[in-house]
Coordinates of C-alpha atoms and ligand atoms in Angstrom, one line a residue:
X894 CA 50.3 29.4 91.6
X895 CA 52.9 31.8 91.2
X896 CA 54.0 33.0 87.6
X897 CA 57.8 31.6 87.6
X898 CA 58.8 29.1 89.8
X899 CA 62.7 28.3 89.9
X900 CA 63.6 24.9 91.4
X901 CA 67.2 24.4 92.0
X902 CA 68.7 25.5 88.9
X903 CA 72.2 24.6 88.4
X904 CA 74.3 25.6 84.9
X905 CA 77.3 23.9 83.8
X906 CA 78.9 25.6 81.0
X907 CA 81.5 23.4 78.4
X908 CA 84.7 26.0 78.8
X909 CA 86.7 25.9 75.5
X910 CA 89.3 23.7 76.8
X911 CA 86.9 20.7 77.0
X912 CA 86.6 21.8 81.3
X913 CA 83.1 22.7 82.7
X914 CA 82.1 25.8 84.2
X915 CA 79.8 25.6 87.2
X916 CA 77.9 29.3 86.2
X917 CA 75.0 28.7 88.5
X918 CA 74.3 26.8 91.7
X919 CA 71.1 25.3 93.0
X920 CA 68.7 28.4 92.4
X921 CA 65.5 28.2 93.9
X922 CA 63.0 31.1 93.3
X923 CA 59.3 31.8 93.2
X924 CA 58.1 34.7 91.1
X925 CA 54.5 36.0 91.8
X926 CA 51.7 37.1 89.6
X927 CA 52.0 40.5 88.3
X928 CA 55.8 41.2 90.4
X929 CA 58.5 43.1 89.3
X930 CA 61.8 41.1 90.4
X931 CA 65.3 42.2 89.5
X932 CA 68.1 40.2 89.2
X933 CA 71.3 42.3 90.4
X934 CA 75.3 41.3 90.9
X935 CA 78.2 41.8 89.5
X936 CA 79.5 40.3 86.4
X937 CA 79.6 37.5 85.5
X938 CA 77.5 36.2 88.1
X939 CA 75.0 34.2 86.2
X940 CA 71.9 36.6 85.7
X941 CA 71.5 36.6 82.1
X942 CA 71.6 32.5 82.3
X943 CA 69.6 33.1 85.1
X944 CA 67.2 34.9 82.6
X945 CA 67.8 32.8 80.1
X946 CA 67.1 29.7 81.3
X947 CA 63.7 31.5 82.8
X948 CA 63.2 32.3 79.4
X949 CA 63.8 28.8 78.0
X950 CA 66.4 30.1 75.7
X951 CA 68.7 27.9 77.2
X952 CA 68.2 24.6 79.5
X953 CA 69.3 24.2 83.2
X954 CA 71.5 21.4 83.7
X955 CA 69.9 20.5 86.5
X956 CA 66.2 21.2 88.6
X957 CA 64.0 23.1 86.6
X958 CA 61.3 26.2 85.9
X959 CA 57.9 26.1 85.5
X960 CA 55.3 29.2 84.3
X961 CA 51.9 29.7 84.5
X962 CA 50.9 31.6 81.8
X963 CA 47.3 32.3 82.9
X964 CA 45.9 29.6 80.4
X965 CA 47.8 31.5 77.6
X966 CA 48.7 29.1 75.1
X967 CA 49.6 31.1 71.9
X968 CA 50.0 28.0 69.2
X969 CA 54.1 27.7 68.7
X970 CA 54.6 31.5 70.0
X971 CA 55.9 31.3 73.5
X972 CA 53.5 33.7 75.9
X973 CA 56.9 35.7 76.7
X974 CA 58.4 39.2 75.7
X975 CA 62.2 39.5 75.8
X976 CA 64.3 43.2 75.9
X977 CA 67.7 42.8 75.5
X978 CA 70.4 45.7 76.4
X979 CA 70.7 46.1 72.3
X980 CA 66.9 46.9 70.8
X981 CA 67.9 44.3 67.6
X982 CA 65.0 46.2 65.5
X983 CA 65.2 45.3 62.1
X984 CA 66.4 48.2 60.7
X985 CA 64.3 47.9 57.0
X986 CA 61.3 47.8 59.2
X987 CA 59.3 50.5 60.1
X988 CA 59.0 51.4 64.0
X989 CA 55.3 50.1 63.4
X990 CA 56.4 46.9 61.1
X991 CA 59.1 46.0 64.1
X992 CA 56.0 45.8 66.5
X993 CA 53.8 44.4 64.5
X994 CA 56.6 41.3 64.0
X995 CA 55.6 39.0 66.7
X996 CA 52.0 39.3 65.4
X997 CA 52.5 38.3 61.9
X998 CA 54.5 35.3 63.0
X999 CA 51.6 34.5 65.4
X1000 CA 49.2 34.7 62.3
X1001 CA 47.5 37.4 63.7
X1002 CA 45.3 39.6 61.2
X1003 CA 45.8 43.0 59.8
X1004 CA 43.2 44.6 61.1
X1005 CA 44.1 43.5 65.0
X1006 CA 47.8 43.5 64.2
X1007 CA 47.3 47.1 63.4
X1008 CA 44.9 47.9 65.8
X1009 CA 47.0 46.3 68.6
X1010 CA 50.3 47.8 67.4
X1011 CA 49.0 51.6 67.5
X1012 CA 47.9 50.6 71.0
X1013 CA 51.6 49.4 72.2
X1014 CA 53.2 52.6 70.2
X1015 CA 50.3 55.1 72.8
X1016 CA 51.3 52.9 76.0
X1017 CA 55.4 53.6 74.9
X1018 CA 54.6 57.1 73.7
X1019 CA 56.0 56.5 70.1
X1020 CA 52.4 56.6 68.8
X1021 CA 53.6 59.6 66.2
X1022 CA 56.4 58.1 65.4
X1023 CA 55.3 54.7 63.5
X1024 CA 56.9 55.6 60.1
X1025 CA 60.2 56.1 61.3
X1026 CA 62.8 53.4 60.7
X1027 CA 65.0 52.8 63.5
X1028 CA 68.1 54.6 62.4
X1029 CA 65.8 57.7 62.7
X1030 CA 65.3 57.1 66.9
X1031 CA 67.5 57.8 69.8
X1032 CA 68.4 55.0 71.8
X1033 CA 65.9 55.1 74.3
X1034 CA 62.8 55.7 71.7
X1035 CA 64.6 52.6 70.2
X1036 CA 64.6 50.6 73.5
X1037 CA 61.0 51.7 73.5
X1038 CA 59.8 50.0 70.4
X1039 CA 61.8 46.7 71.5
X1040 CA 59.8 47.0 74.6
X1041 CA 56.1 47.8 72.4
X1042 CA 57.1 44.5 70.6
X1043 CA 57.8 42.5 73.5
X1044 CA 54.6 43.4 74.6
X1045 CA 52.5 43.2 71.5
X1046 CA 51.5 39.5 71.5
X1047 CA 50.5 40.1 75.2
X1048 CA 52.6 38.4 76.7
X1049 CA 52.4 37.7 80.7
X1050 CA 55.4 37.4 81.2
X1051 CA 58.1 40.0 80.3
X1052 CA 62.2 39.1 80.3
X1053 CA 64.6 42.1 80.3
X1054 CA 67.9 42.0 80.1
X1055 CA 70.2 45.5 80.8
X1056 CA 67.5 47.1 78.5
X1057 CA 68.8 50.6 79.9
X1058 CA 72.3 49.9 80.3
X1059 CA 73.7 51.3 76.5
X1060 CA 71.7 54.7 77.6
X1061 CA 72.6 58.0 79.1
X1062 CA 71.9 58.4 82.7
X1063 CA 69.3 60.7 82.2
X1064 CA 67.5 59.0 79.4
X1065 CA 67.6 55.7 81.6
X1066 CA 66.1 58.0 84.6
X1067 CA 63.5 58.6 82.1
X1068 CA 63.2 55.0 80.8
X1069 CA 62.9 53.7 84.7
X1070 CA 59.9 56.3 85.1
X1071 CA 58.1 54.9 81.7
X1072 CA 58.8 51.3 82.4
X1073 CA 57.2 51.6 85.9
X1074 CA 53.7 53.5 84.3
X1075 CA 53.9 50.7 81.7
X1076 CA 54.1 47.7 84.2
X1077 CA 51.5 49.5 86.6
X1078 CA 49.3 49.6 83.4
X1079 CA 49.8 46.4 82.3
X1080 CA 50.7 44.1 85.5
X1081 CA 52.7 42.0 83.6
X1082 CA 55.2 39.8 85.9
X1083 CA 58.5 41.4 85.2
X1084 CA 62.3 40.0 85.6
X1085 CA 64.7 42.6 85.0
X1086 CA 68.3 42.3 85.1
X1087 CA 70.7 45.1 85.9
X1088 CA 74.1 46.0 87.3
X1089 CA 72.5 49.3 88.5
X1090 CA 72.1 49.4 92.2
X1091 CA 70.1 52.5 91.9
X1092 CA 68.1 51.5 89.3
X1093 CA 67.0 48.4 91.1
X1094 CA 65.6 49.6 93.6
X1095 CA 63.3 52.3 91.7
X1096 CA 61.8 49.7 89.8
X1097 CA 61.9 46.4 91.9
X1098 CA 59.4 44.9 94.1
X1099 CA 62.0 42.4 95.3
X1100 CA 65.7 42.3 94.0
X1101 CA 67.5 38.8 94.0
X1102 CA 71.3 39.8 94.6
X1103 CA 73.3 37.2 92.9
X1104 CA 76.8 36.3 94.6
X1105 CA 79.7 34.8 92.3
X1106 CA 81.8 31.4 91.8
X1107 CA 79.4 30.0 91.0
X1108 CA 76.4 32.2 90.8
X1109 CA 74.4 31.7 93.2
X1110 CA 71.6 33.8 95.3
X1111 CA 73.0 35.6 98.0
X1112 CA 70.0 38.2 99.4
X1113 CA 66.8 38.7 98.3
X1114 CA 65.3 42.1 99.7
X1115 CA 62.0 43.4 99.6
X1116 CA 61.2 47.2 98.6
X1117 CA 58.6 48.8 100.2
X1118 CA 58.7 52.0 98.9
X1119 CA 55.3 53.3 97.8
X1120 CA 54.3 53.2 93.6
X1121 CA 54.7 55.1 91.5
X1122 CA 57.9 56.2 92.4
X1123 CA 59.5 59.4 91.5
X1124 CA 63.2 60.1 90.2
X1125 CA 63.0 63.2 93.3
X1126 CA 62.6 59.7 95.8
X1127 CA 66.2 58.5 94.8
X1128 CA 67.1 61.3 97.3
X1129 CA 65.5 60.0 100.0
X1130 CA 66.9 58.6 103.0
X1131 CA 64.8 55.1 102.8
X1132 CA 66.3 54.7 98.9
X1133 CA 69.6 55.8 100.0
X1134 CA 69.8 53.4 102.8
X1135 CA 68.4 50.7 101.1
X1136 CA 70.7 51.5 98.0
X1137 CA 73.8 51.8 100.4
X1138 CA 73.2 48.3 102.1
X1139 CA 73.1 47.1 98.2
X1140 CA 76.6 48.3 97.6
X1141 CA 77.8 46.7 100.7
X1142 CA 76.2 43.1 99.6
X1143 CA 77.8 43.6 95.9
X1144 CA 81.0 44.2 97.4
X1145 CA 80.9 40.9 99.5
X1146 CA 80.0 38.8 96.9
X1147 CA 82.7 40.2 94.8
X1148 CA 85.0 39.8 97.1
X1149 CA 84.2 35.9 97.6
X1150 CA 86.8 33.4 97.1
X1151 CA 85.6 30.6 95.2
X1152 CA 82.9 28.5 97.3
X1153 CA 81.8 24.7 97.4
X1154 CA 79.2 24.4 95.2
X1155 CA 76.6 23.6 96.7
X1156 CA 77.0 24.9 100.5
X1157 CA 73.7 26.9 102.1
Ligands
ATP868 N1 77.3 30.1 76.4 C1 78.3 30.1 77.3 N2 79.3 29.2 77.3 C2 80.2 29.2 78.2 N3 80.2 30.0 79.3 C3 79.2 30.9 79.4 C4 78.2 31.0 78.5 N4 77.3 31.9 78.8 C5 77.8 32.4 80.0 N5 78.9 31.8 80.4 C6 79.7 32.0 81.6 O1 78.8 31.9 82.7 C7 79.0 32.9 83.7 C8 77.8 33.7 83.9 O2 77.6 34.5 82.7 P1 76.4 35.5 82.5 O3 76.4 36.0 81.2 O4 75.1 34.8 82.9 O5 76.7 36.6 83.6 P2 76.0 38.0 83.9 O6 75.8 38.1 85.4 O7 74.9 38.2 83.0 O8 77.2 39.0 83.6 P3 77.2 40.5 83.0 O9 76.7 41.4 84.1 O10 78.6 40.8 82.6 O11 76.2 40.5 81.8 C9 80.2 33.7 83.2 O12 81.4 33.2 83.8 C10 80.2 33.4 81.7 O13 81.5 33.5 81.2
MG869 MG1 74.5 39.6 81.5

């Protein structure tokens, strides 16, 4: 079974002046065990509903998603880890009490919820810097612990949304490099929304290019290049090419006139 099945979703949004707001269009979308997809298109094209509704943070209004979680049933504590592009650490917690969050609420006790958080910290590479508080930590060490604390519960399935996109280029180089050790490590299934083109296609093993008005899926493109990948690949012609036809495909879909909703 795969991990995320997506059975033509459609979202309707309430606008503010009472009209509806078709956001996204029959998506249909299988997500395997242990893959790395990422969601990519311009603004406003539906990929944090997209993720959303994935995450059940928010209901399709129509079709519908189903997980497997592996036989993961973790009493009231959805088997799912969420990074959003702000790390929303609490900020009188310690870099170690942030991680150690999801535990607690799970009932987990101290002894594992310590044990287990030290272990998330060493597979981040913040293991030295659990007494910090968060106002202490640069962005990305920040984006870091939100991603040791969406992991913490073990979760198989892991939801990011723009977790890069508030950092530097070069930190989020960095961050692209550590993310892809951590999912190799880990194998959890991971869908990963970005605007980045570039940043895509170093992590993904297939991006879903989203099209606009209404969102919808335009191209979904496999990429072969060979793990772990290396910043020095960006430069090479297989990621230039691939990144190139990328552009091309987010410039179409921007440039879309509105579409009938639900034509192939
Ligand atoms: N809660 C909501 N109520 C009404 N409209 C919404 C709501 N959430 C999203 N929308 C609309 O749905 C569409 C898709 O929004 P969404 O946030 O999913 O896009 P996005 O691809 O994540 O954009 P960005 O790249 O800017 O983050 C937009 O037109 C947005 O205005
Ligand atoms: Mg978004």
């Amino acid at each position: 079974m795969s991990a995320i099945t997506v059975e033509g979703v459609s979202k309707v949004f309430a606008g503010a002046s009472g009209q509806s707001m078709l956001a996204l269009s029959d998506v249909t979308l299988d997500i395997a065990d242990g893959e790395f997809v990422v969601l990519l298109g311009p603004s406003g094209c539906g990929k944090t509903t997209l993720l959303r509704i994935i995450g059940e943070l928010e209901s399709p209004t129509t079709g519908r998603v189903l997980r497997d979680h592996g036989g993961q049933t973790a009493g009231a504590e959805k088997p799912l880890g969420f990074v959003f592009q702000e790390a929303t650490l609490m900020p009188w917690r310690s870099t170690a009490a942030n991680v150690a969050l999801p535990l607690e609420m799970a009932g987990v006790g101290r002894r594992e919820r310590m044990a287990r958080v030290r272990e998330m910290l060493t597979l981040v590479g913040l293991a030295e810097a659990e007494e910090k508080y968060p106002h202490q930590l640069s962005g990305g060490m920040r984006q870091r612990v939100s991603i040791a604390r969406a992991l913490a519960h073990d979760p198989k399935i892991l939801l990011m949304d723009e977790p890069f996109g508030a950092l530097d280029a070069q930190t989020r180089d960095t961050m692209n490099v550590e993310l892809q050790r951590i999912w190799l490590e880990t194998r959890k299934t991971v869908v990963f929304v970005t605007h980045s083109v570039s940043e895509a296609v170093f992590l993904a093993d297939r991006i879903v290019m989203l099209g606009t008005k209404p969102g919808h899926i335009h191209s979904i493109t496999e990429v072969t290049l060979p793990r772990p990948r290396t910043v020095d690949m960006t430069e090479s012609a297989e990621f230039r090419h691939l990144a190139a036809e990328l552009r091309r495909q987010i410039g179409e879909v921007q440039d879309t006139e509105a579409r009938p909703a639900l034509s192939a």
